[in-house]
């Protein structure tokens, strides 16, 4: 209360008298699909809490995954609807695979789809392979075949998964803005985490989706400011005009103007593109989701339209190819304060960070990976040496690159305090410290999830700090993060948020 008296006469809401108000957290890389996943069955390795507060226990064996799917299938009765599940990650199960044959144990007749935690892969059963007409003979990249030349049931990346999405429609679809319930569920999840501004970093900007977003954002009871990013790979149209037209309908709680490009895949899914020496366990290199020969022209299209690009590059080869393309475009078409941002960028090294700084780029690192997949990266994907420099927040800051950290929800839970803790402590789920030299300070971690995130979104003039002229968006915390043991940062309870003058108290609070 004493801190705010510097602003003159103020009235203190008695609910906040013993709370700590901090700038509302910004989540610069997450997805509205976090709000739609909960209509499907969760089969992830780690415990996860849904928008209704229910805790779903993590599943530690393939058999437990099959058991949960079987229980869900039994509850569906005689309906022929597909059984949809999400959160699965085979990297935790050694050599065991969730093949079409394994899923046929749940049902040989009901179509079954299990989306991976990365959202870059899925497993389906034989009934879904038949329904989607996936035979393995059509030369679609990302359809592995077994010894008999038949699809294994694993589908890698969007081109391979597209026939399944055509069958199941909006179920598990990234196009969550076309479902009002998904948007509202997402808002509740963001509120519980203290997030007041969040992205939907893959969006078609469809007419129906934009209409829903405008409707929800106009409701004073919606608890978060939304920033959808147009993904031309999803829409199939490299159409800058679609984004420019949408900007005209932006409001204080709904901002258009970002463009998302996805260059490679997922490290834990072995579809990210790596430089030598490749994957530690000898897996073949990953997939190009945008062929390098096409990337420069795609970047130029949106850069020259004055739009801001957010570019997914997980592997260091993908980062290098993207930096080369950006450098050529910026040399030919210089633009002040563009703030193009590399997203994930997990394997970037010091030389690449120096290039980012020179080119005026930002980076948004996937710090949660250190906790959730750090042990697997150490032993399977990257090996000890490279795992210790993954998501190198310390290097990014030392080389002068504006930095934020993110959850990529629903890939990992939306929780900026936990994400900041990951970047600061760099501790895996198994207790290993990955790259102590890449740790950052508490002040740097808190900056990254507030003003740092705002900067990467080009909204630092309106959000990210508490000062005159900015939106009064707050996260209301039960403890002061600056006065506790920093190792407890992830354990601070969020009481609620304040957005546009509206108080949003988290359910179950005193």
Tab-separated table of C-alpha atoms in Angstrom:
chain	number	residue	atom	x	y	z
A	1	UNK	CA	0.000	0.000	0.000
A	2	UNK	CA	2.827	2.399	0.821
A	3	UNK	CA	4.393	1.879	-2.615
A	4	UNK	CA	1.363	3.196	-4.511
A	5	UNK	CA	0.963	6.409	-2.477
A	6	UNK	CA	3.595	8.013	-4.712
A	7	UNK	CA	0.854	8.223	-7.357
A	8	UNK	CA	-1.293	10.529	-5.221
A	9	UNK	CA	-4.681	9.731	-3.740
A	10	UNK	CA	-5.499	6.050	-4.192
A	11	UNK	CA	-8.071	3.686	-2.782
A	12	UNK	CA	-6.808	0.252	-1.803
A	13	UNK	CA	-9.112	-2.705	-2.454
A	14	UNK	CA	-9.127	-4.507	0.895
A	15	UNK	CA	-8.709	-7.824	-0.928
A	16	UNK	CA	-5.233	-6.676	-1.990
A	17	UNK	CA	-4.091	-5.337	1.374
A	18	UNK	CA	-1.802	-8.296	2.085
A	19	UNK	CA	-1.081	-9.281	-1.520
A	20	UNK	CA	1.712	-8.386	-3.914
A	21	UNK	CA	0.811	-6.632	-7.158
A	22	UNK	CA	3.211	-7.127	-10.055
A	23	UNK	CA	2.864	-6.371	-13.774
A	24	UNK	CA	0.529	-8.855	-15.436
A	25	UNK	CA	2.542	-11.674	-16.944
A	26	UNK	CA	2.962	-11.850	-20.710
A	27	UNK	CA	3.021	-15.189	-22.529
A	28	UNK	CA	4.641	-14.578	-25.887
A	29	UNK	CA	4.334	-18.133	-27.198
A	30	UNK	CA	1.262	-20.194	-26.396
A	31	UNK	CA	-1.839	-21.388	-28.227
A	32	UNK	CA	-5.594	-21.180	-27.785
A	33	UNK	CA	-5.655	-24.928	-28.335
A	34	UNK	CA	-4.750	-25.139	-24.630
A	35	UNK	CA	-8.417	-24.322	-24.088
A	36	UNK	CA	-9.733	-27.001	-26.437
A	37	UNK	CA	-7.520	-29.954	-25.496
A	38	UNK	CA	-9.561	-30.729	-22.405
A	39	UNK	CA	-12.447	-32.145	-24.412
A	40	UNK	CA	-10.047	-34.994	-25.264
A	41	UNK	CA	-8.352	-37.530	-22.960
A	42	UNK	CA	-5.075	-36.481	-21.339
A	43	UNK	CA	-2.380	-39.195	-21.623
A	44	UNK	CA	0.761	-37.193	-20.804
A	45	UNK	CA	3.720	-38.274	-18.697
A	46	UNK	CA	3.470	-35.448	-16.157
A	47	UNK	CA	0.558	-34.463	-13.917
A	48	UNK	CA	-1.592	-31.758	-15.501
A	49	UNK	CA	-4.416	-29.552	-14.188
A	50	UNK	CA	-7.369	-28.642	-16.414
A	51	UNK	CA	-9.322	-25.377	-16.616
A	52	UNK	CA	-11.830	-26.772	-14.096
A	53	UNK	CA	-9.037	-27.375	-11.587
A	54	UNK	CA	-9.119	-31.186	-11.914
A	55	UNK	CA	-5.692	-32.829	-11.614
A	56	UNK	CA	-4.946	-35.536	-14.181
A	57	UNK	CA	-2.169	-37.868	-13.055
A	58	UNK	CA	0.728	-38.476	-15.425
A	59	UNK	CA	1.083	-41.916	-17.035
A	60	UNK	CA	4.463	-43.630	-16.669
A	61	UNK	CA	4.006	-46.723	-18.887
A	62	UNK	CA	2.540	-47.551	-22.293
A	63	UNK	CA	0.179	-49.973	-20.553
A	64	UNK	CA	-1.211	-47.182	-18.356
A	65	UNK	CA	-1.807	-45.102	-21.494
A	66	UNK	CA	-3.680	-48.014	-23.073
A	67	UNK	CA	-5.669	-48.500	-19.858
A	68	UNK	CA	-6.803	-44.859	-19.701
A	69	UNK	CA	-7.767	-44.934	-23.378
A	70	UNK	CA	-9.686	-48.185	-22.856
A	71	UNK	CA	-11.682	-46.661	-19.987
A	72	UNK	CA	-12.519	-43.625	-22.119
A	73	UNK	CA	-13.523	-45.874	-25.033
A	74	UNK	CA	-15.838	-47.899	-22.797
A	75	UNK	CA	-17.631	-44.736	-21.684
A	76	UNK	CA	-18.328	-43.788	-25.329
A	77	UNK	CA	-20.757	-46.698	-25.753
A	78	UNK	CA	-21.854	-47.618	-29.247
A	79	UNK	CA	-21.203	-44.240	-30.832
A	80	UNK	CA	-18.856	-44.294	-33.776
A	81	UNK	CA	-17.152	-41.044	-32.810
A	82	UNK	CA	-13.347	-41.077	-32.878
A	83	UNK	CA	-11.568	-41.340	-29.532
A	84	UNK	CA	-9.226	-38.351	-29.216
A	85	UNK	CA	-6.351	-38.055	-26.748
A	86	UNK	CA	-3.376	-35.748	-26.279
A	87	UNK	CA	-0.143	-35.200	-24.368
A	88	UNK	CA	1.575	-38.503	-25.226
A	89	UNK	CA	5.379	-38.475	-25.502
A	90	UNK	CA	7.239	-41.669	-26.488
A	91	UNK	CA	10.631	-40.274	-25.499
A	92	UNK	CA	9.887	-41.245	-21.889
A	93	UNK	CA	9.216	-44.908	-22.705
A	94	UNK	CA	12.534	-46.116	-24.086
A	95	UNK	CA	12.114	-48.343	-27.120
A	96	UNK	CA	8.388	-48.914	-26.564
A	97	UNK	CA	6.187	-47.425	-29.289
A	98	UNK	CA	2.495	-46.669	-29.460
A	99	UNK	CA	1.876	-48.371	-32.789
A	100	UNK	CA	-1.376	-48.807	-34.663
A	101	UNK	CA	-1.393	-52.371	-33.364
A	102	UNK	CA	-1.096	-51.188	-29.750
A	103	UNK	CA	-4.015	-48.788	-30.236
A	104	UNK	CA	-6.040	-51.555	-31.877
A	105	UNK	CA	-5.988	-53.192	-28.422
A	106	UNK	CA	-8.217	-50.323	-27.271
A	107	UNK	CA	-10.548	-50.779	-30.224
A	108	UNK	CA	-10.030	-52.302	-33.671
A	109	UNK	CA	-13.108	-50.533	-35.033
A	110	UNK	CA	-13.344	-47.102	-33.388
A	111	UNK	CA	-10.926	-44.548	-34.940
A	112	UNK	CA	-8.366	-43.454	-32.342
A	113	UNK	CA	-6.066	-40.402	-32.483
A	114	UNK	CA	-3.367	-39.671	-29.897
A	115	UNK	CA	-1.682	-36.292	-30.374
A	116	UNK	CA	1.857	-36.024	-29.010
A	117	UNK	CA	2.838	-33.474	-26.368
A	118	UNK	CA	4.833	-31.583	-29.009
A	119	UNK	CA	1.760	-31.343	-31.312
A	120	UNK	CA	4.202	-32.156	-34.133
A	121	UNK	CA	3.339	-35.875	-34.238
A	122	UNK	CA	0.406	-38.175	-33.580
A	123	UNK	CA	-0.361	-41.892	-33.360
A	124	UNK	CA	-3.485	-43.451	-34.848
A	125	UNK	CA	-4.945	-46.947	-34.971
A	126	UNK	CA	-5.738	-49.058	-38.023
A	127	UNK	CA	-9.345	-47.832	-38.202
A	128	UNK	CA	-8.167	-44.210	-38.439
A	129	UNK	CA	-5.504	-45.080	-41.022
A	130	UNK	CA	-8.263	-46.625	-43.151
A	131	UNK	CA	-10.686	-43.746	-42.585
A	132	UNK	CA	-8.031	-41.143	-43.478
A	133	UNK	CA	-6.887	-43.286	-46.428
A	134	UNK	CA	-3.260	-43.299	-45.286
A	135	UNK	CA	-1.553	-46.209	-47.009
A	136	UNK	CA	2.081	-45.132	-46.973
A	137	UNK	CA	2.233	-45.353	-50.727
A	138	UNK	CA	1.478	-41.720	-51.526
A	139	UNK	CA	4.988	-40.408	-50.757
A	140	UNK	CA	3.838	-37.982	-48.069
A	141	UNK	CA	6.880	-37.200	-45.922
A	142	UNK	CA	6.456	-38.169	-42.282
A	143	UNK	CA	4.634	-41.525	-42.625
A	144	UNK	CA	7.032	-44.207	-41.278
A	145	UNK	CA	6.514	-47.742	-42.582
A	146	UNK	CA	7.046	-51.054	-40.805
A	147	UNK	CA	8.997	-54.045	-42.127
A	148	UNK	CA	5.997	-55.039	-44.251
A	149	UNK	CA	5.761	-51.626	-45.890
A	150	UNK	CA	2.638	-50.621	-43.953
A	151	UNK	CA	2.205	-47.377	-41.933
A	152	UNK	CA	3.245	-47.826	-38.300
A	153	UNK	CA	0.495	-45.469	-37.149
A	154	UNK	CA	2.893	-42.648	-36.254
A	155	UNK	CA	2.423	-39.486	-38.320
A	156	UNK	CA	5.101	-36.802	-38.285
A	157	UNK	CA	4.319	-33.122	-38.871
A	158	UNK	CA	1.342	-31.379	-40.418
A	159	UNK	CA	1.437	-32.743	-43.975
A	160	UNK	CA	1.276	-36.304	-42.687
A	161	UNK	CA	-1.378	-35.466	-40.068
A	162	UNK	CA	-3.590	-33.432	-42.407
A	163	UNK	CA	-5.674	-36.403	-43.667
A	164	UNK	CA	-6.565	-37.186	-40.040
A	165	UNK	CA	-7.500	-33.580	-39.275
A	166	UNK	CA	-9.791	-33.623	-42.306
A	167	UNK	CA	-11.642	-36.556	-40.735
A	168	UNK	CA	-11.900	-35.341	-37.133
A	169	UNK	CA	-12.650	-31.682	-37.922
A	170	UNK	CA	-12.185	-29.332	-34.970
A	171	UNK	CA	-11.198	-32.100	-32.562
A	172	UNK	CA	-7.572	-31.474	-31.480
A	173	UNK	CA	-7.420	-28.776	-34.156
A	174	UNK	CA	-5.023	-25.857	-33.785
A	175	UNK	CA	-7.856	-23.661	-35.143
A	176	UNK	CA	-9.267	-23.216	-31.637
A	177	UNK	CA	-10.512	-19.670	-32.289
A	178	UNK	CA	-13.394	-21.204	-34.237
A	179	UNK	CA	-14.741	-22.612	-30.950
A	180	UNK	CA	-16.053	-20.150	-28.359
A	181	UNK	CA	-15.687	-22.622	-25.494
A	182	UNK	CA	-12.013	-23.085	-26.308
A	183	UNK	CA	-11.376	-19.348	-26.160
A	184	UNK	CA	-13.109	-19.066	-22.790
A	185	UNK	CA	-11.302	-22.111	-21.379
A	186	UNK	CA	-8.010	-20.615	-22.470
A	187	UNK	CA	-8.848	-17.358	-20.688
A	188	UNK	CA	-9.549	-19.222	-17.431
A	189	UNK	CA	-6.247	-21.089	-17.643
A	190	UNK	CA	-4.350	-17.849	-18.315
A	191	UNK	CA	-6.055	-16.133	-15.389
A	192	UNK	CA	-5.075	-18.930	-12.996
A	193	UNK	CA	-1.426	-18.392	-13.995
A	194	UNK	CA	-1.417	-14.597	-13.620
A	195	UNK	CA	-1.246	-14.053	-17.390
A	196	UNK	CA	-2.928	-10.863	-18.613
A	197	UNK	CA	-1.628	-10.840	-22.226
A	198	UNK	CA	-1.205	-14.019	-24.291
A	199	UNK	CA	-0.614	-15.028	-27.877
A	200	UNK	CA	-2.262	-17.590	-30.088
A	201	UNK	CA	0.870	-18.188	-32.085
A	202	UNK	CA	-0.713	-20.261	-34.869
A	203	UNK	CA	-3.946	-18.863	-36.251
A	204	UNK	CA	-5.595	-18.987	-39.671
A	205	UNK	CA	-7.308	-15.607	-39.144
A	206	UNK	CA	-10.387	-17.223	-40.602
A	207	UNK	CA	-13.572	-15.195	-40.830
A	208	UNK	CA	-15.330	-17.368	-38.237
A	209	UNK	CA	-12.343	-17.369	-35.903
A	210	UNK	CA	-11.890	-13.604	-36.072
A	211	UNK	CA	-15.581	-13.076	-35.378
A	212	UNK	CA	-15.345	-15.272	-32.269
A	213	UNK	CA	-12.216	-13.517	-31.067
A	214	UNK	CA	-13.827	-10.100	-31.438
A	215	UNK	CA	-16.937	-11.263	-29.603
A	216	UNK	CA	-15.035	-12.748	-26.663
A	217	UNK	CA	-12.488	-9.938	-26.366
A	218	UNK	CA	-15.319	-7.383	-26.234
A	219	UNK	CA	-16.775	-9.090	-23.161
A	220	UNK	CA	-15.496	-7.325	-20.003
A	221	UNK	CA	-15.569	-10.694	-18.216
A	222	UNK	CA	-12.896	-12.135	-20.498
A	223	UNK	CA	-9.721	-12.056	-18.398
A	224	UNK	CA	-6.870	-11.762	-20.902
A	225	UNK	CA	-5.673	-9.633	-23.829
A	226	UNK	CA	-5.232	-11.823	-26.934
A	227	UNK	CA	-2.714	-11.596	-29.774
A	228	UNK	CA	-3.334	-14.085	-32.620
A	229	UNK	CA	-0.507	-14.662	-35.100
A	230	UNK	CA	-1.305	-15.510	-38.710
A	231	UNK	CA	0.264	-18.796	-39.858
A	232	UNK	CA	0.412	-18.970	-43.655
A	233	UNK	CA	1.437	-22.644	-43.518
A	234	UNK	CA	-1.901	-23.419	-41.854
A	235	UNK	CA	-4.051	-21.321	-44.152
A	236	UNK	CA	-2.204	-22.318	-47.311
A	237	UNK	CA	-2.079	-18.654	-48.378
A	238	UNK	CA	0.987	-16.418	-48.082
A	239	UNK	CA	-1.341	-13.463	-47.778
A	240	UNK	CA	-0.053	-10.373	-45.976
A	241	UNK	CA	-3.299	-8.589	-46.892
A	242	UNK	CA	-5.215	-10.904	-44.547
A	243	UNK	CA	-3.147	-9.664	-41.590
A	244	UNK	CA	-3.229	-6.011	-42.641
A	245	UNK	CA	-7.018	-6.112	-42.963
A	246	UNK	CA	-7.363	-7.745	-39.544
A	247	UNK	CA	-5.241	-5.022	-37.913
A	248	UNK	CA	-8.035	-2.596	-38.628
A	249	UNK	CA	-10.315	-4.446	-36.198
A	250	UNK	CA	-7.780	-4.536	-33.360
A	251	UNK	CA	-8.863	-3.331	-29.931
A	252	UNK	CA	-7.151	-2.898	-26.573
A	253	UNK	CA	-7.927	-6.565	-25.783
A	254	UNK	CA	-7.418	-8.051	-29.252
A	255	UNK	CA	-4.322	-7.227	-31.312
A	256	UNK	CA	-3.584	-8.472	-34.799
A	257	UNK	CA	-0.321	-8.004	-36.683
A	258	UNK	CA	1.959	-10.961	-35.948
A	259	UNK	CA	2.968	-13.616	-38.494
A	260	UNK	CA	4.196	-17.084	-37.484
A	261	UNK	CA	6.497	-19.219	-39.641
A	262	UNK	CA	7.514	-22.779	-38.656
A	263	UNK	CA	10.844	-23.812	-40.154
A	264	UNK	CA	11.486	-27.198	-38.523
A	265	UNK	CA	9.888	-29.622	-36.079
A	266	UNK	CA	10.358	-30.868	-32.526
A	267	UNK	CA	13.610	-31.900	-30.830
A	268	UNK	CA	12.030	-34.549	-28.590
A	269	UNK	CA	10.064	-35.777	-31.615
A	270	UNK	CA	13.320	-35.995	-33.629
A	271	UNK	CA	11.864	-33.764	-36.361
A	272	UNK	CA	13.956	-30.641	-35.591
A	273	UNK	CA	16.847	-29.865	-37.959
A	274	UNK	CA	20.277	-30.101	-36.336
A	275	UNK	CA	23.797	-29.264	-37.450
A	276	UNK	CA	26.587	-31.845	-37.166
A	277	UNK	CA	26.839	-34.141	-35.235
A	278	UNK	CA	23.046	-34.539	-35.357
A	279	UNK	CA	21.025	-36.509	-32.836
A	280	UNK	CA	22.970	-38.080	-29.989
A	281	UNK	CA	21.185	-41.433	-30.355
A	282	UNK	CA	21.844	-41.575	-34.090
A	283	UNK	CA	18.305	-40.760	-35.273
A	284	UNK	CA	18.162	-39.267	-38.772
A	285	UNK	CA	17.949	-35.496	-39.042
A	286	UNK	CA	14.524	-33.910	-38.854
A	287	UNK	CA	12.153	-32.337	-41.360
A	288	UNK	CA	12.065	-28.983	-43.089
A	289	UNK	CA	8.554	-27.591	-42.662
A	290	UNK	CA	9.550	-24.692	-44.878
A	291	UNK	CA	12.122	-25.736	-47.501
A	292	UNK	CA	15.219	-23.524	-47.121
A	293	UNK	CA	14.966	-22.470	-50.759
A	294	UNK	CA	11.524	-20.951	-50.090
A	295	UNK	CA	12.183	-19.337	-46.705
A	296	UNK	CA	13.756	-16.072	-47.882
A	297	UNK	CA	10.886	-15.222	-50.218
A	298	UNK	CA	8.339	-16.009	-47.508
A	299	UNK	CA	10.125	-13.774	-45.001
A	300	UNK	CA	10.385	-10.984	-47.585
A	301	UNK	CA	6.639	-11.072	-48.293
A	302	UNK	CA	5.656	-10.259	-44.715
A	303	UNK	CA	8.673	-8.140	-43.806
A	304	UNK	CA	8.068	-5.789	-46.737
A	305	UNK	CA	4.404	-5.496	-45.691
A	306	UNK	CA	5.631	-3.998	-42.388
A	307	UNK	CA	4.564	-6.997	-40.288
A	308	UNK	CA	6.426	-8.612	-37.416
A	309	UNK	CA	7.607	-12.206	-37.893
A	310	UNK	CA	7.804	-14.835	-35.152
A	311	UNK	CA	9.806	-17.757	-36.525
A	312	UNK	CA	9.924	-21.252	-35.016
A	313	UNK	CA	13.447	-22.697	-35.190
A	314	UNK	CA	14.104	-25.532	-32.736
A	315	UNK	CA	17.342	-26.999	-34.092
A	316	UNK	CA	20.532	-25.024	-34.698
A	317	UNK	CA	20.566	-25.861	-38.421
A	318	UNK	CA	17.081	-24.343	-38.709
A	319	UNK	CA	18.290	-21.292	-36.767
A	320	UNK	CA	21.308	-20.892	-39.080
A	321	UNK	CA	19.219	-21.148	-42.247
A	322	UNK	CA	16.722	-18.638	-40.826
A	323	UNK	CA	19.447	-16.172	-39.817
A	324	UNK	CA	20.908	-16.389	-43.325
A	325	UNK	CA	17.521	-15.658	-44.894
A	326	UNK	CA	16.763	-12.797	-42.502
A	327	UNK	CA	20.172	-11.262	-43.074
A	328	UNK	CA	19.695	-11.239	-46.845
A	329	UNK	CA	16.203	-9.725	-46.554
A	330	UNK	CA	17.320	-7.062	-44.052
A	331	UNK	CA	20.320	-6.140	-46.198
A	332	UNK	CA	18.049	-5.598	-49.161
A	333	UNK	CA	15.058	-4.127	-47.304
A	334	UNK	CA	16.281	-2.522	-44.053
A	335	UNK	CA	13.575	-1.657	-41.541
A	336	UNK	CA	14.012	0.120	-38.244
A	337	UNK	CA	12.803	-1.644	-35.074
A	338	UNK	CA	11.282	-4.650	-36.833
A	339	UNK	CA	11.752	-6.911	-33.765
A	340	UNK	CA	11.420	-10.149	-35.702
A	341	UNK	CA	11.608	-12.873	-33.053
A	342	UNK	CA	13.071	-16.372	-33.159
A	343	UNK	CA	10.818	-18.705	-31.198
A	344	UNK	CA	12.096	-21.744	-29.250
A	345	UNK	CA	15.573	-21.367	-30.783
A	346	UNK	CA	16.721	-24.009	-28.325
A	347	UNK	CA	20.124	-24.928	-29.718
A	348	UNK	CA	21.438	-21.452	-30.622
A	349	UNK	CA	25.117	-20.935	-29.805
A	350	UNK	CA	27.083	-17.795	-28.960
A	351	UNK	CA	27.874	-16.970	-32.588
A	352	UNK	CA	24.185	-17.165	-33.513
A	353	UNK	CA	23.181	-14.930	-30.598
A	354	UNK	CA	25.747	-12.363	-31.747
A	355	UNK	CA	24.185	-12.420	-35.216
A	356	UNK	CA	20.711	-11.971	-33.714
A	357	UNK	CA	21.857	-8.886	-31.809
A	358	UNK	CA	23.480	-7.423	-34.918
A	359	UNK	CA	20.305	-7.985	-36.964
A	360	UNK	CA	17.987	-6.436	-34.360
A	361	UNK	CA	16.236	-9.733	-33.621
A	362	UNK	CA	14.579	-10.870	-30.394
A	363	UNK	CA	14.503	-14.397	-29.019
A	364	UNK	CA	11.829	-16.230	-27.030
A	365	UNK	CA	13.374	-19.336	-25.481
A	366	UNK	CA	11.490	-22.481	-24.472
A	367	UNK	CA	12.866	-22.617	-20.910
A	368	UNK	CA	10.328	-25.226	-19.759
A	369	UNK	CA	12.115	-27.783	-21.927
A	370	UNK	CA	14.954	-27.874	-19.406
A	371	UNK	CA	12.644	-29.289	-16.751
A	372	UNK	CA	10.309	-31.486	-18.798
A	373	UNK	CA	12.747	-32.956	-21.358
A	374	UNK	CA	16.172	-31.989	-19.999
A	375	UNK	CA	17.029	-35.512	-18.855
A	376	UNK	CA	15.984	-36.974	-22.219
A	377	UNK	CA	18.023	-34.306	-24.039
A	378	UNK	CA	21.057	-35.181	-21.901
A	379	UNK	CA	20.846	-38.902	-22.653
A	380	UNK	CA	19.041	-39.202	-26.027
A	381	UNK	CA	18.578	-36.158	-28.232
A	382	UNK	CA	21.545	-33.788	-27.702
A	383	UNK	CA	23.955	-35.525	-25.350
A	384	UNK	CA	25.603	-33.929	-22.299
A	385	UNK	CA	27.649	-31.216	-23.974
A	386	UNK	CA	24.897	-29.674	-26.102
A	387	UNK	CA	22.143	-30.263	-23.525
A	388	UNK	CA	24.062	-27.981	-21.170
A	389	UNK	CA	23.680	-25.036	-23.559
A	390	UNK	CA	20.042	-25.549	-24.530
A	391	UNK	CA	17.747	-22.526	-24.143
A	392	UNK	CA	20.778	-20.430	-23.302
A	393	UNK	CA	19.215	-17.442	-21.563
A	394	UNK	CA	22.501	-16.337	-20.055
A	395	UNK	CA	24.194	-16.198	-23.462
A	396	UNK	CA	21.269	-14.351	-25.059
A	397	UNK	CA	21.417	-11.652	-22.376
A	398	UNK	CA	25.219	-11.401	-22.439
A	399	UNK	CA	25.173	-10.860	-26.208
A	400	UNK	CA	22.482	-8.168	-26.013
A	401	UNK	CA	19.528	-10.046	-27.514
A	402	UNK	CA	16.123	-8.988	-26.078
A	403	UNK	CA	14.822	-12.162	-24.462
A	404	UNK	CA	11.553	-13.675	-23.255
A	405	UNK	CA	10.713	-17.190	-22.068
A	406	UNK	CA	7.599	-19.210	-22.798
A	407	UNK	CA	5.559	-22.348	-22.134
A	408	UNK	CA	4.249	-23.069	-25.653
A	409	UNK	CA	1.035	-24.206	-23.911
A	410	UNK	CA	-0.457	-26.754	-24.348
A	411	UNK	CA	2.960	-28.339	-24.977
A	412	UNK	CA	3.792	-27.525	-21.336
A	413	UNK	CA	1.518	-25.908	-18.733
A	414	UNK	CA	0.889	-22.171	-18.909
A	415	UNK	CA	2.664	-20.844	-15.796
A	416	UNK	CA	5.114	-17.916	-16.219
A	417	UNK	CA	6.420	-18.135	-12.653
A	418	UNK	CA	7.410	-21.744	-13.302
A	419	UNK	CA	8.907	-20.776	-16.671
A	420	UNK	CA	10.966	-18.025	-15.025
A	421	UNK	CA	12.113	-20.544	-12.402
A	422	UNK	CA	13.212	-22.931	-15.168
A	423	UNK	CA	15.291	-20.224	-16.844
A	424	UNK	CA	16.809	-19.213	-13.521
A	425	UNK	CA	17.486	-22.638	-11.952
A	426	UNK	CA	17.950	-24.816	-15.098
A	427	UNK	CA	16.981	-27.930	-13.156
A	428	UNK	CA	15.561	-31.016	-14.840
A	429	UNK	CA	12.725	-33.150	-13.506
A	430	UNK	CA	15.406	-35.625	-12.427
A	431	UNK	CA	17.289	-32.976	-10.440
A	432	UNK	CA	20.196	-32.474	-12.849
A	433	UNK	CA	21.482	-28.906	-13.430
A	434	UNK	CA	21.880	-28.247	-17.147
A	435	UNK	CA	24.419	-25.525	-17.878
A	436	UNK	CA	24.928	-23.590	-14.662
A	437	UNK	CA	26.686	-20.846	-16.645
A	438	UNK	CA	23.438	-20.216	-18.541
A	439	UNK	CA	21.464	-19.447	-15.380
A	440	UNK	CA	20.017	-15.960	-15.114
A	441	UNK	CA	19.177	-13.813	-12.098
A	442	UNK	CA	15.768	-13.464	-10.475
A	443	UNK	CA	15.452	-9.887	-11.755
A	444	UNK	CA	16.282	-11.016	-15.301
A	445	UNK	CA	13.783	-13.879	-15.084
A	446	UNK	CA	10.950	-11.624	-13.869
A	447	UNK	CA	11.794	-9.036	-16.530
A	448	UNK	CA	11.599	-11.728	-19.235
A	449	UNK	CA	8.001	-12.744	-18.345
A	450	UNK	CA	6.789	-9.134	-18.088
A	451	UNK	CA	8.568	-6.356	-19.985
A	452	UNK	CA	10.664	-8.821	-21.982
A	453	UNK	CA	7.593	-10.565	-23.351
A	454	UNK	CA	5.952	-7.184	-24.011
A	455	UNK	CA	8.994	-6.062	-26.013
A	456	UNK	CA	8.929	-9.125	-28.278
A	457	UNK	CA	5.251	-8.376	-28.972
A	458	UNK	CA	5.923	-4.667	-29.659
A	459	UNK	CA	3.587	-3.770	-26.796
A	460	UNK	CA	6.112	-2.544	-24.238
A	461	UNK	CA	4.604	0.946	-24.532
A	462	UNK	CA	1.331	-0.401	-23.088
A	463	UNK	CA	2.053	-3.470	-20.947
A	464	UNK	CA	4.877	-5.182	-19.086
A	465	UNK	CA	5.509	-2.666	-16.298
A	466	UNK	CA	3.499	-0.562	-13.862
A	467	UNK	CA	3.896	3.055	-14.874
A	468	UNK	CA	1.884	6.076	-15.883
A	469	UNK	CA	0.341	5.753	-19.342
A	470	UNK	CA	0.246	1.958	-19.475
A	471	UNK	CA	-2.635	-0.437	-18.940
A	472	UNK	CA	-3.150	-1.222	-15.257
A	473	UNK	CA	-2.827	-4.972	-15.732
A	474	UNK	CA	-1.728	-6.804	-12.598
A	475	UNK	CA	-0.932	-10.286	-11.436
A	476	UNK	CA	-1.951	-10.554	-7.785
A	477	UNK	CA	0.385	-12.842	-5.854
A	478	UNK	CA	0.227	-14.295	-2.356
A	479	UNK	CA	3.944	-13.600	-1.806
A	480	UNK	CA	6.516	-11.052	-2.940
A	481	UNK	CA	8.883	-12.802	-5.378
A	482	UNK	CA	11.682	-10.424	-4.401
A	483	UNK	CA	11.541	-11.308	-0.721
A	484	UNK	CA	11.523	-15.115	-0.830
A	485	UNK	CA	14.163	-17.736	-1.546
A	486	UNK	CA	14.430	-17.551	-5.382
A	487	UNK	CA	14.279	-21.352	-5.595
A	488	UNK	CA	10.645	-21.051	-4.428
A	489	UNK	CA	9.577	-18.800	-7.301
A	490	UNK	CA	7.593	-21.589	-8.988
A	491	UNK	CA	5.652	-22.205	-5.764
A	492	UNK	CA	4.176	-18.700	-5.372
A	493	UNK	CA	0.406	-18.866	-5.517
A	494	UNK	CA	-1.463	-16.585	-7.918
A	495	UNK	CA	-4.477	-15.011	-6.180
A	496	UNK	CA	-5.848	-13.585	-9.429
A	497	UNK	CA	-5.403	-10.813	-11.966
A	498	UNK	CA	-6.655	-7.344	-12.831
A	499	UNK	CA	-7.271	-6.537	-16.499
A	500	UNK	CA	-8.830	-3.316	-17.788
A	501	UNK	CA	-10.038	-2.465	-14.277
A	502	UNK	CA	-11.758	-5.831	-13.836
A	503	UNK	CA	-10.712	-8.056	-10.931
A	504	UNK	CA	-10.479	-11.774	-11.732
A	505	UNK	CA	-10.106	-13.809	-8.571
A	506	UNK	CA	-8.892	-17.354	-9.039
A	507	UNK	CA	-11.450	-19.926	-7.871
A	508	UNK	CA	-10.933	-21.629	-4.557
A	509	UNK	CA	-9.225	-18.640	-2.960
A	510	UNK	CA	-10.006	-17.364	0.547
